[in-house]
Amino acid sequence: MTPDGGIRAQGVRRSFGPVHAVADVDLVATPGRVTALIGPNGSGKTTLLLMLAGLLAPDAGSIRIGGADPVTQNYVARSRTGWMPDVFGTWDSLTAREVLTTVAAAYRMDAAAGRSRASELLELVHLSELADQPAHVLSRGQKQRLGLARALVHDPDVLLLDEPASGLDPRSRVDLRVLVRRLAAEGKTILVSSHVLTELDEMADDAVFISGGRTVATRSVADVDRPREWRLTGLDPVALASWLDENGPGYRKEVDGPGVLVDLTGDAAAAALLRSAIEAGIDVSSLAPAGGVLEQAYLALEEERR
Ligand SMILES: Nc1ncnc2c1ncn2[C@@H]1O[C@H](COP(=O)(O)OP(=O)(O)OP(=O)(O)O)[C@@H](O)[C@H]1O
């Protein structure tokens, strides 16, 4: 890996007519780490990823992929980049294996190397049994997995994954998470966008939050404040509520759930609350953070911006 490996984007902009899809994005994604790209619908994530992948030119700003500029050194940058779009269009008349060997040929791999890489990747994404079926018979989730294999054909240093888990069943989501962590451990730079923030909690090391086409915050997941909101449930909800009224912190009844939500400053405050509830004879059945770390960070940022 070159010393300036990974992804660096500074002051990146791109408009479509009057729509400023990406208005000012700064982003760094480091080799060996998984960086989450988080933002509401229409905040510019896909537009940004397309520019990083060298498929769309920015109007302004600078982008480096492993030190290469996707605008002026498009081939070098693209040969270092694996791109998995949110919706994977396949060439429907080709088989899953042919999709991968065709991509390998486009990356100038010789035919034997391309065939062996295709078999290896089909196994990795559990599609070996469907390898010789036309790609159009694949389900949405299977197409997603083929899309991931396609992004990996040329063993890129940088992976750009746009909503990679959408359409995947629970087993495939776990497999994806394990694979992404393994690729990061091998030293690859991985940038992943997803709306499912609880999933990113277990996958990402860093997070870049964008809103309205601008970077609004950058965090290391380890440094994000622990969740403040906890869900508390008891065997007797009435007894629990009256004990909280007299002794506990303020709380809100859950609209759709069985418990109450309390704001706590961290693990020690949660342990203290649990101890005093049990000492008072309240049958507590569960106490746990009400949402993931990234979800709460995202909601707090949204709140700040109102
Ligand atoms: N080719 C295009 N032409 C015109 N407007 C576009 C084009 N591509 C994106 N936009 C607009 O740019 C904005 C950002 O879109 P983008 O797809 O990048 O957002 P996103 O964060 O990926 O959204 P989502 O989370 O819903 O996938 C949106 O307002 C979108 O309508």
Coordinates of C-alpha atoms and ligand atoms in Angstrom, one line a residue:
M1 CA 0.0 0.0 0.0
T2 CA 1.3 3.4 -0.9
P3 CA 1.8 5.8 2.0
D4 CA -1.1 7.9 0.7
G5 CA -3.3 4.8 0.3
G6 CA -7.0 4.9 1.0
I7 CA -9.5 7.5 0.0
R8 CA -9.1 11.3 0.3
A9 CA -11.8 13.7 -0.9
Q10 CA -11.7 17.4 -0.3
G11 CA -14.2 20.1 -1.1
V12 CA -16.0 17.8 -3.6
R13 CA -19.0 19.2 -5.4
R14 CA -21.4 18.0 -8.1
S15 CA -24.6 19.5 -9.3
F16 CA -27.3 18.2 -11.7
G17 CA -28.8 21.4 -13.1
P18 CA -30.1 23.3 -10.1
V19 CA -29.8 20.3 -7.7
H20 CA -26.6 20.5 -5.6
A21 CA -26.4 16.7 -5.0
V22 CA -22.9 17.0 -3.4
A23 CA -22.3 20.6 -2.2
D24 CA -19.1 20.3 -0.2
V25 CA -17.8 16.9 1.0
D26 CA -14.5 16.2 2.8
L27 CA -13.8 12.5 3.6
V28 CA -10.9 10.4 4.5
A29 CA -11.1 6.5 4.6
T30 CA -8.0 4.7 5.9
P31 CA -6.5 1.4 4.8
G32 CA -7.3 -1.5 7.1
R33 CA -10.5 0.3 8.4
V34 CA -14.2 0.2 7.4
T35 CA -15.7 3.7 7.1
A36 CA -19.4 4.1 7.1
L37 CA -21.0 6.8 4.9
I38 CA -24.3 7.8 6.6
G39 CA -26.9 10.3 5.6
P40 CA -30.6 10.7 4.9
N41 CA -32.3 9.9 1.6
G42 CA -31.1 12.3 -1.1
S43 CA -28.1 13.5 0.9
G44 CA -25.7 12.7 -1.9
K45 CA -24.2 9.4 -0.9
T46 CA -24.6 7.6 -4.2
T47 CA -23.4 10.7 -6.2
L48 CA -20.3 10.9 -4.0
L49 CA -19.6 7.1 -4.4
L50 CA -20.0 7.4 -8.2
M51 CA -17.3 10.2 -8.1
L52 CA -15.0 8.2 -5.9
A53 CA -15.5 5.2 -8.3
G54 CA -14.4 7.4 -11.2
L55 CA -17.8 7.0 -12.9
L56 CA -18.9 10.6 -12.5
A57 CA -16.7 13.7 -12.7
P58 CA -16.8 16.2 -9.8
D59 CA -17.5 19.9 -10.6
A60 CA -14.9 20.9 -8.1
G61 CA -12.7 19.5 -5.3
S62 CA -10.0 16.8 -5.3
I63 CA -10.3 13.1 -5.0
R64 CA -7.4 10.6 -4.5
I65 CA -7.8 6.8 -4.5
G66 CA -4.5 5.3 -3.3
G67 CA -2.9 8.6 -4.4
A68 CA -4.4 8.5 -7.9
D69 CA -6.9 11.1 -9.2
P70 CA -9.9 9.4 -10.8
V71 CA -10.4 12.3 -13.1
T72 CA -6.8 12.6 -14.6
Q73 CA -5.6 9.0 -13.8
N74 CA -8.9 7.2 -14.4
Y75 CA -7.5 3.8 -15.3
V76 CA -5.0 3.7 -12.4
A77 CA -7.7 4.8 -9.9
R78 CA -10.3 2.4 -11.2
S79 CA -7.9 -0.5 -11.2
R80 CA -7.5 0.1 -7.5
T81 CA -11.2 0.4 -6.8
G82 CA -14.0 -2.2 -6.5
W83 CA -17.5 -0.7 -6.9
M84 CA -20.7 -2.4 -5.8
P85 CA -23.7 -0.3 -6.8
D86 CA -26.9 -0.4 -4.8
V87 CA -28.8 -1.9 -7.7
F88 CA -26.8 -4.4 -9.6
G89 CA -27.7 -4.6 -13.3
T90 CA -26.4 -7.8 -14.8
W91 CA -26.0 -8.8 -18.4
D92 CA -29.0 -11.1 -18.3
S93 CA -28.0 -13.4 -21.1
L94 CA -24.6 -14.2 -19.3
T95 CA -24.3 -16.8 -16.6
A96 CA -23.0 -15.7 -13.2
R97 CA -19.6 -17.2 -14.0
E98 CA -19.5 -15.4 -17.4
V99 CA -20.3 -12.1 -15.7
L100 CA -17.2 -12.5 -13.6
T101 CA -14.9 -13.8 -16.4
T102 CA -16.1 -10.9 -18.6
V103 CA -15.2 -8.4 -15.9
A104 CA -11.8 -10.1 -15.4
A105 CA -11.1 -9.8 -19.1
A106 CA -12.0 -6.1 -18.9
Y107 CA -9.4 -5.7 -16.2
R108 CA -6.9 -7.4 -18.6
M109 CA -6.6 -10.6 -16.7
D110 CA -5.7 -13.6 -18.9
A111 CA -8.5 -16.1 -19.5
A112 CA -7.1 -18.9 -17.2
A113 CA -6.6 -16.4 -14.3
G114 CA -10.1 -15.0 -14.9
R115 CA -11.7 -18.4 -14.8
S116 CA -9.9 -19.4 -11.6
R117 CA -10.7 -16.1 -9.9
A118 CA -14.4 -16.4 -10.9
S119 CA -14.6 -19.9 -9.3
E120 CA -12.9 -18.7 -6.2
L121 CA -15.3 -15.7 -5.8
L122 CA -18.5 -17.7 -6.6
E123 CA -17.5 -19.9 -3.8
L124 CA -16.8 -17.0 -1.5
V125 CA -20.3 -15.5 -2.0
H126 CA -22.0 -19.0 -2.0
L127 CA -23.1 -18.9 -5.6
S128 CA -21.2 -21.9 -6.9
E129 CA -24.3 -24.0 -7.4
L130 CA -25.9 -21.2 -9.6
A131 CA -22.6 -20.4 -11.4
D132 CA -23.8 -21.7 -14.8
Q133 CA -27.3 -20.3 -14.6
P134 CA -28.2 -17.2 -16.6
A135 CA -27.8 -14.2 -14.3
H136 CA -31.5 -13.2 -14.8
V137 CA -32.7 -16.2 -12.8
L138 CA -30.9 -15.0 -9.7
S139 CA -33.0 -13.5 -6.9
R140 CA -32.3 -9.9 -5.8
G141 CA -30.2 -11.1 -2.9
Q142 CA -28.2 -13.5 -5.1
K143 CA -27.6 -10.6 -7.6
Q144 CA -26.3 -8.5 -4.7
R145 CA -23.9 -11.3 -3.8
L146 CA -22.8 -11.5 -7.5
G147 CA -22.3 -7.7 -7.4
L148 CA -20.0 -8.1 -4.5
A149 CA -18.0 -10.8 -6.3
R150 CA -17.8 -8.6 -9.3
A151 CA -16.4 -5.7 -7.2
L152 CA -13.6 -8.1 -6.0
V153 CA -12.5 -9.6 -9.3
H154 CA -9.3 -7.6 -9.6
D155 CA -8.5 -7.7 -5.9
P156 CA -8.8 -3.9 -5.5
D157 CA -7.2 -2.0 -2.5
V158 CA -10.3 0.1 -2.1
L159 CA -13.9 -1.1 -1.9
L160 CA -16.9 1.2 -2.4
L161 CA -20.1 -0.6 -1.3
D162 CA -23.5 1.2 -1.8
E163 CA -26.1 -0.3 0.4
P164 CA -24.5 -3.8 0.1
A165 CA -26.9 -5.5 2.6
S166 CA -30.1 -4.5 0.9
G167 CA -32.0 -7.5 -0.3
L168 CA -29.8 -9.9 1.7
D169 CA -31.3 -12.5 4.0
P170 CA -30.0 -12.7 7.6
R171 CA -27.4 -15.4 6.9
S172 CA -26.0 -13.5 3.9
R173 CA -25.9 -10.3 6.0
V174 CA -23.8 -12.0 8.6
D175 CA -21.5 -13.5 5.8
L176 CA -21.2 -10.0 4.4
R177 CA -20.2 -8.5 7.7
V178 CA -17.6 -11.2 8.3
L179 CA -16.2 -10.8 4.8
V180 CA -16.0 -7.0 5.0
R181 CA -14.1 -7.3 8.3
R182 CA -11.7 -9.9 6.8
L183 CA -11.0 -7.7 3.8
A184 CA -10.3 -4.7 6.1
A185 CA -8.0 -6.9 8.2
E186 CA -6.1 -7.7 4.9
G187 CA -5.4 -3.9 4.6
K188 CA -8.1 -2.9 2.2
T189 CA -9.9 0.5 2.5
I190 CA -13.7 0.0 2.7
L191 CA -16.3 2.7 2.4
V192 CA -19.8 1.4 2.9
S193 CA -23.1 3.3 2.8
S194 CA -26.2 1.8 4.5
H195 CA -29.5 2.9 6.0
V196 CA -29.3 0.1 8.5
L197 CA -27.3 1.7 11.2
T198 CA -27.4 -1.1 13.7
E199 CA -25.7 -3.2 11.0
L200 CA -22.9 -0.6 10.5
D201 CA -22.3 -0.6 14.3
E202 CA -20.9 -4.0 14.0
M203 CA -19.0 -3.4 10.8
A204 CA -17.5 0.1 10.9
D205 CA -14.5 1.6 12.6
D206 CA -15.2 5.2 11.4
A207 CA -18.3 7.1 10.3
V208 CA -18.7 10.1 8.0
F209 CA -22.1 11.8 8.3
I210 CA -23.4 13.8 5.4
S211 CA -26.5 15.9 5.0
G212 CA -27.7 18.1 2.2
G213 CA -24.6 17.1 0.2
R214 CA -22.2 18.3 3.0
T215 CA -20.0 16.5 5.5
V216 CA -21.5 17.4 8.9
A217 CA -19.5 15.1 11.2
T218 CA -16.7 12.6 11.2
R219 CA -16.4 10.1 14.1
S220 CA -14.4 7.1 15.1
V221 CA -17.0 4.5 16.2
A222 CA -15.0 3.8 19.4
D223 CA -15.2 7.5 20.3
V224 CA -19.0 8.0 19.7
D225 CA -20.7 8.6 23.0
R226 CA -22.4 5.5 24.3
P227 CA -26.1 5.4 23.9
R228 CA -28.0 7.7 26.3
E229 CA -31.4 6.1 25.8
W230 CA -32.1 2.8 27.4
R231 CA -35.1 0.5 27.4
L232 CA -36.3 -0.9 30.7
T233 CA -39.0 -3.5 31.0
G234 CA -40.4 -5.2 34.1
L235 CA -42.8 -8.1 34.8
D236 CA -45.3 -5.7 36.3
P237 CA -45.3 -2.4 34.2
V238 CA -47.5 -0.6 36.6
A239 CA -45.2 -1.3 39.6
L240 CA -42.2 -0.4 37.5
A241 CA -43.8 3.0 36.5
S242 CA -44.8 3.9 40.0
W243 CA -41.3 3.0 41.3
L244 CA -39.8 5.2 38.6
D245 CA -42.2 8.0 39.5
E246 CA -41.0 8.0 43.1
N247 CA -37.3 6.9 42.8
G248 CA -36.0 6.8 39.3
P249 CA -34.9 9.1 36.5
G250 CA -37.4 10.7 34.2
Y251 CA -38.9 8.2 31.7
R252 CA -41.2 8.0 28.7
K253 CA -43.6 5.1 28.0
E254 CA -42.8 3.4 24.7
V255 CA -45.5 4.0 22.1
D256 CA -45.3 0.6 20.5
G257 CA -43.3 -1.4 23.0
P258 CA -43.7 -3.0 26.4
G259 CA -41.2 -1.0 28.3
V260 CA -40.2 2.6 29.2
L261 CA -37.3 4.7 27.9
V262 CA -34.9 6.3 30.3
D263 CA -32.0 8.6 29.7
L264 CA -28.8 7.3 31.4
T265 CA -25.3 8.7 31.2
G266 CA -23.6 5.3 30.6
D267 CA -23.0 1.8 31.8
A268 CA -22.4 2.7 35.4
A269 CA -25.7 4.7 35.6
A270 CA -27.5 1.7 34.1
A271 CA -25.9 -0.7 36.7
A272 CA -26.9 1.6 39.5
L273 CA -30.5 1.9 38.3
L274 CA -30.7 -1.9 38.0
R275 CA -29.4 -2.5 41.5
S276 CA -31.8 0.0 43.1
A277 CA -34.8 -1.4 41.2
I278 CA -34.0 -5.0 42.3
E279 CA -33.4 -3.8 45.9
A280 CA -36.8 -2.2 45.8
G281 CA -38.3 -5.6 44.8
I282 CA -39.1 -4.6 41.2
D283 CA -38.9 -7.6 38.8
V284 CA -36.8 -6.1 36.0
S285 CA -36.9 -8.3 32.9
S286 CA -34.5 -6.3 30.7
L287 CA -32.4 -3.2 30.5
A288 CA -30.5 -2.4 27.4
P289 CA -29.5 0.5 25.1
A290 CA -32.5 1.4 23.0
G291 CA -30.6 1.9 19.8
G292 CA -27.2 1.3 18.2
V293 CA -24.3 3.7 18.7
L294 CA -24.4 5.1 15.2
E295 CA -28.2 5.3 15.2
Q296 CA -28.1 7.5 18.3
A297 CA -25.3 9.6 16.9
Y298 CA -27.2 10.1 13.7
L299 CA -30.4 11.1 15.5
A300 CA -28.5 13.5 17.8
L301 CA -26.9 15.2 14.8
E302 CA -30.3 15.5 13.1
E303 CA -31.7 17.0 16.3
E304 CA -28.9 19.5 16.5
R305 CA -29.5 20.6 12.9
R306 CA -33.2 21.3 13.4
Ligands
LIG1 N1 -28.6 12.1 -12.5 C1 -29.2 12.9 -11.7 N2 -29.9 13.9 -12.2 C2 -30.6 14.8 -11.4 N3 -30.6 14.8 -10.1 C3 -29.9 13.8 -9.5 C4 -29.2 12.8 -10.3 N4 -28.6 12.0 -9.4 C5 -28.9 12.4 -8.2 N5 -29.7 13.5 -8.2 C6 -30.3 14.2 -7.1 O1 -29.2 14.5 -6.2 C7 -29.6 14.3 -4.8 C8 -28.7 13.3 -4.2 O2 -29.0 12.0 -4.7 P1 -28.2 10.7 -4.2 O3 -28.8 9.6 -5.0 O4 -26.7 10.9 -4.3 O5 -28.6 10.6 -2.7 P2 -28.4 9.4 -1.7 O6 -27.9 10.0 -0.4 O7 -27.7 8.3 -2.3 O8 -29.9 8.9 -1.5 P3 -30.6 7.5 -1.0 O9 -30.2 7.3 0.4 O10 -32.1 7.7 -1.1 O11 -30.0 6.4 -1.9 C9 -31.1 13.9 -4.9 O12 -31.8 15.1 -4.7 C10 -31.3 13.4 -6.2 O13 -32.6 13.6 -6.7

